[in-house]
């Protein structure tokens, strides 16, 4: 279309008033079927593409987006998510995008419910949701649907909940990939260690469960004779308790040379190995957080699988912006890269790269 075509030109070609064209373009009521058809016919003929940026700026409306995520430690995966989300709001500041963060306790269902009730009371324009288990998350998302509030899912994909979009890794493929890489260096082993952080004996992250499923599928198909020892580190415990558990395990399993974990806390084992001078054990873990990267540099962690947490946070807010403010279609499923970091390339990895 010629960029110089104006609304009054469209009105002239359609034989209607400028006000009628404006109502069609903004999908407003009080317009006859005949007039709408005339305008739409012209729009199709000239391949009209509205300037949504200009339109959104002209409305001068402010938008409230909420990032609904678990409480976390400093330097954790979630901190990078936050930084990316806040950066996206800063980039779109001309459109009056405001991002606020609401935390819930991932190990206490009552806080999830109380915090999403609080979130709904704030009447958000859009929400980024990191889910808990399916049923409680469904209660939240059904209320969002009921109030016509778009939401993006982050970390774990639950398609039945009908999110606007999803950002995160394909967890099954990621676990399968992790097994394949690990076995390049551990293929001759008879046993390996799988470290889990658990609450009441269970992993609380659906993403980690799916990674483990992918990992075990690969192991079952290609290395069925390797024994996998599970070591549970209770989430409510501290460093001293972890040290005792790990000391007991490695003292009784001297032939174990490889460990894998599907969370961002590989450094718990990595730091233990460094402090106890156990140099014969290598770890594979997830996420390029500071403590993991340092263990990678010092050699107690062999590989980290990274997924650009910063980019995920940025993309979630940007997707809400494009869908809600610019009225654009967005891709419903957005899998993040499965990236392998080693001692040699970790310092070239840019967590804030867009």
CSV table of C-alpha atoms in Angstrom, one decimal:
chain,number,residue,atom,x,y,z
A,1,UNK,CA,0.0,0.0,0.0
A,2,UNK,CA,1.1,3.6,-0.7
A,3,UNK,CA,2.1,5.1,2.7
A,4,UNK,CA,0.4,8.4,1.7
A,5,UNK,CA,-3.1,6.9,1.6
A,6,UNK,CA,-5.1,8.5,4.4
A,7,UNK,CA,-8.4,7.6,6.2
A,8,UNK,CA,-10.2,10.2,4.1
A,9,UNK,CA,-8.8,8.6,1.0
A,10,UNK,CA,-10.3,5.3,2.1
A,11,UNK,CA,-13.6,7.0,2.9
A,12,UNK,CA,-13.7,8.5,-0.6
A,13,UNK,CA,-12.9,5.2,-2.3
A,14,UNK,CA,-15.6,3.4,-0.2
A,15,UNK,CA,-18.2,6.1,-0.6
A,16,UNK,CA,-18.6,6.5,3.2
A,17,UNK,CA,-17.8,9.1,5.8
A,18,UNK,CA,-14.4,9.4,7.6
A,19,UNK,CA,-16.1,8.5,10.8
A,20,UNK,CA,-17.4,5.2,9.4
A,21,UNK,CA,-13.9,4.3,8.3
A,22,UNK,CA,-12.6,5.1,11.7
A,23,UNK,CA,-15.2,2.9,13.4
A,24,UNK,CA,-14.3,0.0,11.1
A,25,UNK,CA,-10.6,0.3,11.7
A,26,UNK,CA,-11.1,0.3,15.4
A,27,UNK,CA,-13.9,-2.3,15.4
A,28,UNK,CA,-16.4,0.0,17.0
A,29,UNK,CA,-20.2,-0.6,17.0
A,30,UNK,CA,-23.0,1.5,15.4
A,31,UNK,CA,-22.1,0.8,11.8
A,32,UNK,CA,-24.3,-0.9,9.1
A,33,UNK,CA,-23.3,-4.2,7.5
A,34,UNK,CA,-23.3,-2.6,4.1
A,35,UNK,CA,-21.0,0.3,5.1
A,36,UNK,CA,-18.7,-2.1,6.9
A,37,UNK,CA,-18.5,-4.3,3.8
A,38,UNK,CA,-17.7,-1.3,1.6
A,39,UNK,CA,-14.8,-0.2,3.8
A,40,UNK,CA,-13.4,-3.7,4.2
A,41,UNK,CA,-13.5,-4.3,0.4
A,42,UNK,CA,-11.3,-1.1,0.0
A,43,UNK,CA,-9.0,-2.1,2.8
A,44,UNK,CA,-8.4,-5.5,1.2
A,45,UNK,CA,-7.8,-4.0,-2.3
A,46,UNK,CA,-5.2,-1.6,-1.0
A,47,UNK,CA,-3.7,-4.1,1.5
A,48,UNK,CA,-4.2,-1.6,4.3
A,49,UNK,CA,-1.8,-2.0,7.2
A,50,UNK,CA,-2.6,0.2,10.2
A,51,UNK,CA,0.1,1.9,12.1
A,52,UNK,CA,-0.6,0.3,15.4
A,53,UNK,CA,2.4,2.0,17.1
A,54,UNK,CA,1.0,5.4,16.3
A,55,UNK,CA,-2.5,4.4,17.3
A,56,UNK,CA,-1.3,3.0,20.7
A,57,UNK,CA,0.7,6.1,21.4
A,58,UNK,CA,-2.2,8.3,20.5
A,59,UNK,CA,-4.5,6.5,23.1
A,60,UNK,CA,-2.0,7.5,25.9
A,61,UNK,CA,-3.3,4.6,28.0
A,62,UNK,CA,-1.2,2.9,30.7
A,63,UNK,CA,-1.0,-0.9,31.1
A,64,UNK,CA,-0.3,-3.0,34.1
A,65,UNK,CA,1.5,-6.4,33.6
A,66,UNK,CA,2.3,-8.7,36.4
A,67,UNK,CA,5.1,-11.3,36.6
A,68,UNK,CA,3.7,-14.1,38.9
A,69,UNK,CA,6.7,-16.1,39.9
A,70,UNK,CA,8.1,-18.2,42.8
A,71,UNK,CA,10.2,-16.6,45.6
A,72,UNK,CA,13.9,-17.1,44.9
A,73,UNK,CA,17.4,-16.6,46.0
A,74,UNK,CA,19.7,-13.9,44.7
A,75,UNK,CA,21.5,-14.9,41.5
A,76,UNK,CA,19.0,-17.6,40.7
A,77,UNK,CA,17.4,-18.3,37.4
A,78,UNK,CA,14.4,-16.3,38.4
A,79,UNK,CA,16.4,-13.2,39.0
A,80,UNK,CA,17.4,-13.2,35.3
A,81,UNK,CA,13.7,-13.6,34.4
A,82,UNK,CA,12.9,-10.5,36.4
A,83,UNK,CA,15.7,-8.5,34.8
A,84,UNK,CA,14.5,-9.4,31.3
A,85,UNK,CA,10.9,-8.5,32.1
A,86,UNK,CA,11.8,-5.1,33.6
A,87,UNK,CA,14.0,-4.4,30.6
A,88,UNK,CA,11.1,-5.0,28.2
A,89,UNK,CA,9.0,-2.5,30.2
A,90,UNK,CA,11.8,0.0,30.0
A,91,UNK,CA,12.1,-0.4,26.2
A,92,UNK,CA,8.4,0.2,25.9
A,93,UNK,CA,8.2,3.0,28.4
A,94,UNK,CA,6.7,5.4,25.8
A,95,UNK,CA,3.6,3.2,25.8
A,96,UNK,CA,3.3,3.4,29.6
A,97,UNK,CA,4.0,-0.2,30.3
A,98,UNK,CA,4.3,-1.0,34.0
A,99,UNK,CA,5.6,-4.4,35.2
A,100,UNK,CA,5.3,-5.5,38.8
A,101,UNK,CA,6.3,-8.7,40.4
A,102,UNK,CA,4.2,-10.9,42.6
A,103,UNK,CA,5.9,-13.7,44.5
A,104,UNK,CA,4.4,-17.0,45.8
A,105,UNK,CA,5.9,-19.8,47.8
A,106,UNK,CA,6.4,-22.7,45.5
A,107,UNK,CA,6.2,-25.1,48.4
A,108,UNK,CA,3.0,-23.7,49.9
A,109,UNK,CA,-0.2,-24.0,47.9
A,110,UNK,CA,-2.0,-21.5,50.2
A,111,UNK,CA,0.4,-18.7,49.2
A,112,UNK,CA,-0.2,-19.5,45.5
A,113,UNK,CA,-3.9,-19.1,46.0
A,114,UNK,CA,-3.7,-16.0,48.2
A,115,UNK,CA,-1.3,-14.3,45.8
A,116,UNK,CA,-3.2,-15.0,42.6
A,117,UNK,CA,-6.3,-13.7,44.4
A,118,UNK,CA,-4.4,-10.5,45.2
A,119,UNK,CA,-3.1,-10.4,41.6
A,120,UNK,CA,-6.7,-10.6,40.2
A,121,UNK,CA,-7.8,-7.8,42.6
A,122,UNK,CA,-5.3,-5.5,41.0
A,123,UNK,CA,-7.2,-5.8,37.6
A,124,UNK,CA,-4.1,-6.5,35.5
A,125,UNK,CA,-4.1,-6.0,31.7
A,126,UNK,CA,-1.9,-9.1,31.3
A,127,UNK,CA,0.0,-11.7,33.5
A,128,UNK,CA,3.0,-13.9,33.1
A,129,UNK,CA,2.3,-17.1,35.0
A,130,UNK,CA,4.9,-19.6,36.3
A,131,UNK,CA,2.6,-22.5,37.1
A,132,UNK,CA,2.3,-24.6,40.2
A,133,UNK,CA,0.8,-28.0,39.8
A,134,UNK,CA,-2.0,-28.3,37.2
A,135,UNK,CA,-5.1,-28.1,39.3
A,136,UNK,CA,-4.3,-25.0,41.3
A,137,UNK,CA,-2.9,-23.3,38.2
A,138,UNK,CA,-6.1,-24.1,36.4
A,139,UNK,CA,-8.1,-22.4,39.1
A,140,UNK,CA,-6.0,-19.2,38.5
A,141,UNK,CA,-6.1,-19.4,34.7
A,142,UNK,CA,-9.8,-20.0,34.5
A,143,UNK,CA,-10.3,-16.8,36.5
A,144,UNK,CA,-8.0,-15.0,34.1
A,145,UNK,CA,-10.0,-16.3,31.2
A,146,UNK,CA,-13.3,-15.3,32.9
A,147,UNK,CA,-12.0,-11.8,33.3
A,148,UNK,CA,-10.6,-11.7,29.7
A,149,UNK,CA,-7.1,-11.2,31.0
A,150,UNK,CA,-4.4,-12.6,28.6
A,151,UNK,CA,-1.6,-14.5,30.2
A,152,UNK,CA,1.7,-16.0,29.0
A,153,UNK,CA,3.0,-19.2,30.6
A,154,UNK,CA,6.7,-19.4,31.5
A,155,UNK,CA,8.9,-22.3,32.5
A,156,UNK,CA,6.3,-25.1,32.2
A,157,UNK,CA,3.9,-25.6,29.3
A,158,UNK,CA,0.3,-26.6,30.1
A,159,UNK,CA,-1.5,-26.3,26.8
A,160,UNK,CA,-4.9,-27.3,28.3
A,161,UNK,CA,-4.9,-24.0,30.2
A,162,UNK,CA,-5.0,-22.1,26.9
A,163,UNK,CA,-2.4,-19.5,27.4
A,164,UNK,CA,-1.8,-16.7,25.0
A,165,UNK,CA,1.7,-17.9,24.6
A,166,UNK,CA,4.4,-20.1,26.2
A,167,UNK,CA,8.1,-19.4,26.6
A,168,UNK,CA,10.6,-22.1,27.9
A,169,UNK,CA,12.5,-25.1,26.8
A,170,UNK,CA,11.0,-28.3,25.5
A,171,UNK,CA,11.7,-30.0,28.8
A,172,UNK,CA,11.6,-33.6,27.5
A,173,UNK,CA,13.9,-32.8,24.6
A,174,UNK,CA,16.2,-31.0,27.0
A,175,UNK,CA,16.5,-34.0,29.3
A,176,UNK,CA,17.0,-36.3,26.4
A,177,UNK,CA,19.8,-34.0,25.1
A,178,UNK,CA,21.4,-33.9,28.5
A,179,UNK,CA,21.6,-37.7,28.7
A,180,UNK,CA,23.1,-37.9,25.2
A,181,UNK,CA,25.8,-35.4,26.1
A,182,UNK,CA,26.5,-36.9,29.5
A,183,UNK,CA,27.0,-40.3,28.0
A,184,UNK,CA,29.6,-39.1,25.6
A,185,UNK,CA,31.9,-38.9,28.6
A,186,UNK,CA,30.2,-41.4,30.9
A,187,UNK,CA,29.3,-44.2,28.5
A,188,UNK,CA,31.7,-46.7,30.2
A,189,UNK,CA,30.4,-46.1,33.7
A,190,UNK,CA,28.3,-48.6,35.6
A,191,UNK,CA,26.4,-46.1,37.8
A,192,UNK,CA,25.8,-42.4,38.0
A,193,UNK,CA,24.2,-40.1,40.5
A,194,UNK,CA,21.0,-38.1,40.0
A,195,UNK,CA,20.7,-35.2,42.5
A,196,UNK,CA,17.2,-33.9,43.2
A,197,UNK,CA,15.9,-31.1,45.4
A,198,UNK,CA,12.6,-32.2,46.8
A,199,UNK,CA,9.8,-31.2,49.1
A,200,UNK,CA,8.3,-34.1,51.1
A,201,UNK,CA,10.2,-36.5,48.7
A,202,UNK,CA,8.8,-34.9,45.5
A,203,UNK,CA,10.2,-32.6,42.9
A,204,UNK,CA,7.9,-29.5,42.8
A,205,UNK,CA,8.8,-28.4,39.3
A,206,UNK,CA,6.9,-29.9,36.3
A,207,UNK,CA,9.8,-28.7,34.1
A,208,UNK,CA,12.3,-30.7,36.1
A,209,UNK,CA,10.0,-33.8,36.0
A,210,UNK,CA,9.8,-33.6,32.3
A,211,UNK,CA,13.6,-33.2,31.9
A,212,UNK,CA,14.0,-36.3,34.0
A,213,UNK,CA,11.5,-38.2,31.9
A,214,UNK,CA,13.4,-37.3,28.7
A,215,UNK,CA,16.7,-38.2,30.4
A,216,UNK,CA,15.4,-41.6,31.5
A,217,UNK,CA,14.0,-42.4,28.1
A,218,UNK,CA,17.4,-41.9,26.5
A,219,UNK,CA,19.0,-44.0,29.2
A,220,UNK,CA,16.5,-46.8,28.9
A,221,UNK,CA,16.9,-46.9,25.1
A,222,UNK,CA,20.7,-46.7,25.0
A,223,UNK,CA,22.3,-47.4,28.4
A,224,UNK,CA,19.8,-49.7,30.2
A,225,UNK,CA,22.5,-51.3,32.3
A,226,UNK,CA,23.7,-48.1,34.0
A,227,UNK,CA,22.3,-47.8,37.5
A,228,UNK,CA,21.0,-44.4,38.5
A,229,UNK,CA,21.3,-43.5,42.2
A,230,UNK,CA,18.9,-40.8,43.3
A,231,UNK,CA,20.1,-38.4,46.0
A,232,UNK,CA,17.4,-36.2,47.5
A,233,UNK,CA,18.4,-32.9,49.0
A,234,UNK,CA,15.4,-31.6,50.9
A,235,UNK,CA,14.5,-28.0,50.0
A,236,UNK,CA,13.9,-27.0,53.6
A,237,UNK,CA,17.5,-28.2,54.6
A,238,UNK,CA,20.6,-26.1,54.6
A,239,UNK,CA,24.3,-26.4,53.7
A,240,UNK,CA,25.3,-28.5,56.8
A,241,UNK,CA,22.5,-31.0,56.1
A,242,UNK,CA,23.5,-31.2,52.4
A,243,UNK,CA,27.1,-31.7,53.3
A,244,UNK,CA,26.2,-34.7,55.5
A,245,UNK,CA,24.0,-36.3,52.9
A,246,UNK,CA,26.6,-35.8,50.1
A,247,UNK,CA,29.5,-37.0,52.4
A,248,UNK,CA,27.6,-40.1,53.2
A,249,UNK,CA,26.7,-40.8,49.6
A,250,UNK,CA,30.1,-40.4,48.1
A,251,UNK,CA,31.8,-42.3,51.0
A,252,UNK,CA,29.5,-45.3,50.1
A,253,UNK,CA,29.7,-44.9,46.3
A,254,UNK,CA,33.4,-44.4,45.6
A,255,UNK,CA,32.9,-45.7,42.0
A,256,UNK,CA,30.6,-42.9,41.0
A,257,UNK,CA,32.3,-40.4,38.7
A,258,UNK,CA,29.4,-38.6,37.2
A,259,UNK,CA,26.4,-36.7,38.5
A,260,UNK,CA,23.5,-34.9,36.9
A,261,UNK,CA,20.8,-32.6,38.2
A,262,UNK,CA,17.8,-31.0,36.4
A,263,UNK,CA,17.6,-27.8,38.5
A,264,UNK,CA,19.8,-24.7,38.8
A,265,UNK,CA,21.6,-25.9,41.9
A,266,UNK,CA,24.3,-28.1,40.5
A,267,UNK,CA,26.7,-25.8,42.5
A,268,UNK,CA,25.6,-27.5,45.7
A,269,UNK,CA,27.3,-30.6,44.7
A,270,UNK,CA,30.0,-28.7,42.8
A,271,UNK,CA,31.1,-26.7,45.8
A,272,UNK,CA,31.0,-29.8,48.0
A,273,UNK,CA,33.4,-31.6,45.7
A,274,UNK,CA,35.7,-28.6,45.6
A,275,UNK,CA,35.8,-28.2,49.3
A,276,UNK,CA,36.4,-31.9,50.0
A,277,UNK,CA,38.9,-32.1,47.2
A,278,UNK,CA,37.0,-34.9,45.3
A,279,UNK,CA,38.4,-34.2,41.9
A,280,UNK,CA,37.2,-37.5,40.3
A,281,UNK,CA,33.5,-36.6,40.0
A,282,UNK,CA,32.0,-34.5,37.2
A,283,UNK,CA,28.6,-32.8,37.2
A,284,UNK,CA,26.1,-31.8,34.5
A,285,UNK,CA,23.5,-29.2,35.5
A,286,UNK,CA,21.2,-26.4,34.3
A,287,UNK,CA,21.3,-22.7,34.1
A,288,UNK,CA,24.1,-20.2,33.9
A,289,UNK,CA,23.8,-18.6,37.3
A,290,UNK,CA,26.8,-17.2,39.1
A,291,UNK,CA,27.7,-20.1,41.4
A,292,UNK,CA,27.2,-22.7,38.7
A,293,UNK,CA,29.5,-20.7,36.3
A,294,UNK,CA,32.2,-20.6,39.0
A,295,UNK,CA,32.1,-24.3,39.5
A,296,UNK,CA,32.3,-24.7,35.7
A,297,UNK,CA,35.4,-22.6,35.7
A,298,UNK,CA,37.0,-24.5,38.5
A,299,UNK,CA,36.2,-27.9,37.0
A,300,UNK,CA,33.7,-29.5,39.3
A,301,UNK,CA,30.9,-29.0,36.8
A,302,UNK,CA,31.6,-30.3,33.2
A,303,UNK,CA,28.5,-29.0,31.4
A,304,UNK,CA,25.7,-26.6,32.0
A,305,UNK,CA,22.6,-26.4,29.8
A,306,UNK,CA,21.5,-22.8,29.5
A,307,UNK,CA,18.2,-21.4,28.2
A,308,UNK,CA,18.5,-17.6,28.2
A,309,UNK,CA,16.4,-16.8,31.2
A,310,UNK,CA,16.8,-13.1,30.6
A,311,UNK,CA,15.5,-13.4,27.1
A,312,UNK,CA,12.5,-15.4,28.4
A,313,UNK,CA,11.5,-12.7,30.8
A,314,UNK,CA,11.9,-10.1,28.1
A,315,UNK,CA,9.9,-12.0,25.5
A,316,UNK,CA,7.0,-12.7,27.9
A,317,UNK,CA,6.4,-9.0,28.5
A,318,UNK,CA,7.1,-8.1,24.9
A,319,UNK,CA,4.5,-10.7,23.8
A,320,UNK,CA,1.9,-9.2,26.1
A,321,UNK,CA,2.7,-5.8,24.7
A,322,UNK,CA,2.4,-6.9,21.1
A,323,UNK,CA,-0.9,-8.8,21.7
A,324,UNK,CA,-2.6,-6.3,24.0
A,325,UNK,CA,-1.3,-2.9,23.0
A,326,UNK,CA,-0.5,-3.4,19.3
A,327,UNK,CA,-3.3,-6.0,18.8
A,328,UNK,CA,-0.9,-8.2,16.9
A,329,UNK,CA,-1.0,-12.0,16.6
A,330,UNK,CA,1.7,-13.8,18.6
A,331,UNK,CA,3.2,-17.2,18.3
A,332,UNK,CA,1.6,-19.5,20.8
A,333,UNK,CA,4.5,-21.8,21.5
A,334,UNK,CA,8.1,-20.4,21.8
A,335,UNK,CA,10.7,-23.0,22.7
A,336,UNK,CA,14.0,-21.5,23.9
A,337,UNK,CA,17.4,-22.9,22.7
A,338,UNK,CA,19.0,-25.8,24.4
A,339,UNK,CA,22.5,-24.4,24.8
A,340,UNK,CA,25.6,-26.3,26.1
A,341,UNK,CA,28.1,-24.4,28.2
A,342,UNK,CA,31.6,-25.6,29.1
A,343,UNK,CA,34.6,-24.1,30.9
A,344,UNK,CA,35.9,-22.9,27.5
A,345,UNK,CA,32.8,-21.0,26.4
A,346,UNK,CA,31.0,-19.9,29.5
A,347,UNK,CA,32.7,-16.4,29.6
A,348,UNK,CA,31.4,-15.7,26.1
A,349,UNK,CA,27.8,-16.4,27.0
A,350,UNK,CA,25.8,-13.2,27.3
A,351,UNK,CA,22.8,-13.6,29.5
A,352,UNK,CA,21.4,-10.2,28.5
A,353,UNK,CA,21.8,-10.7,24.8
A,354,UNK,CA,18.6,-10.0,22.8
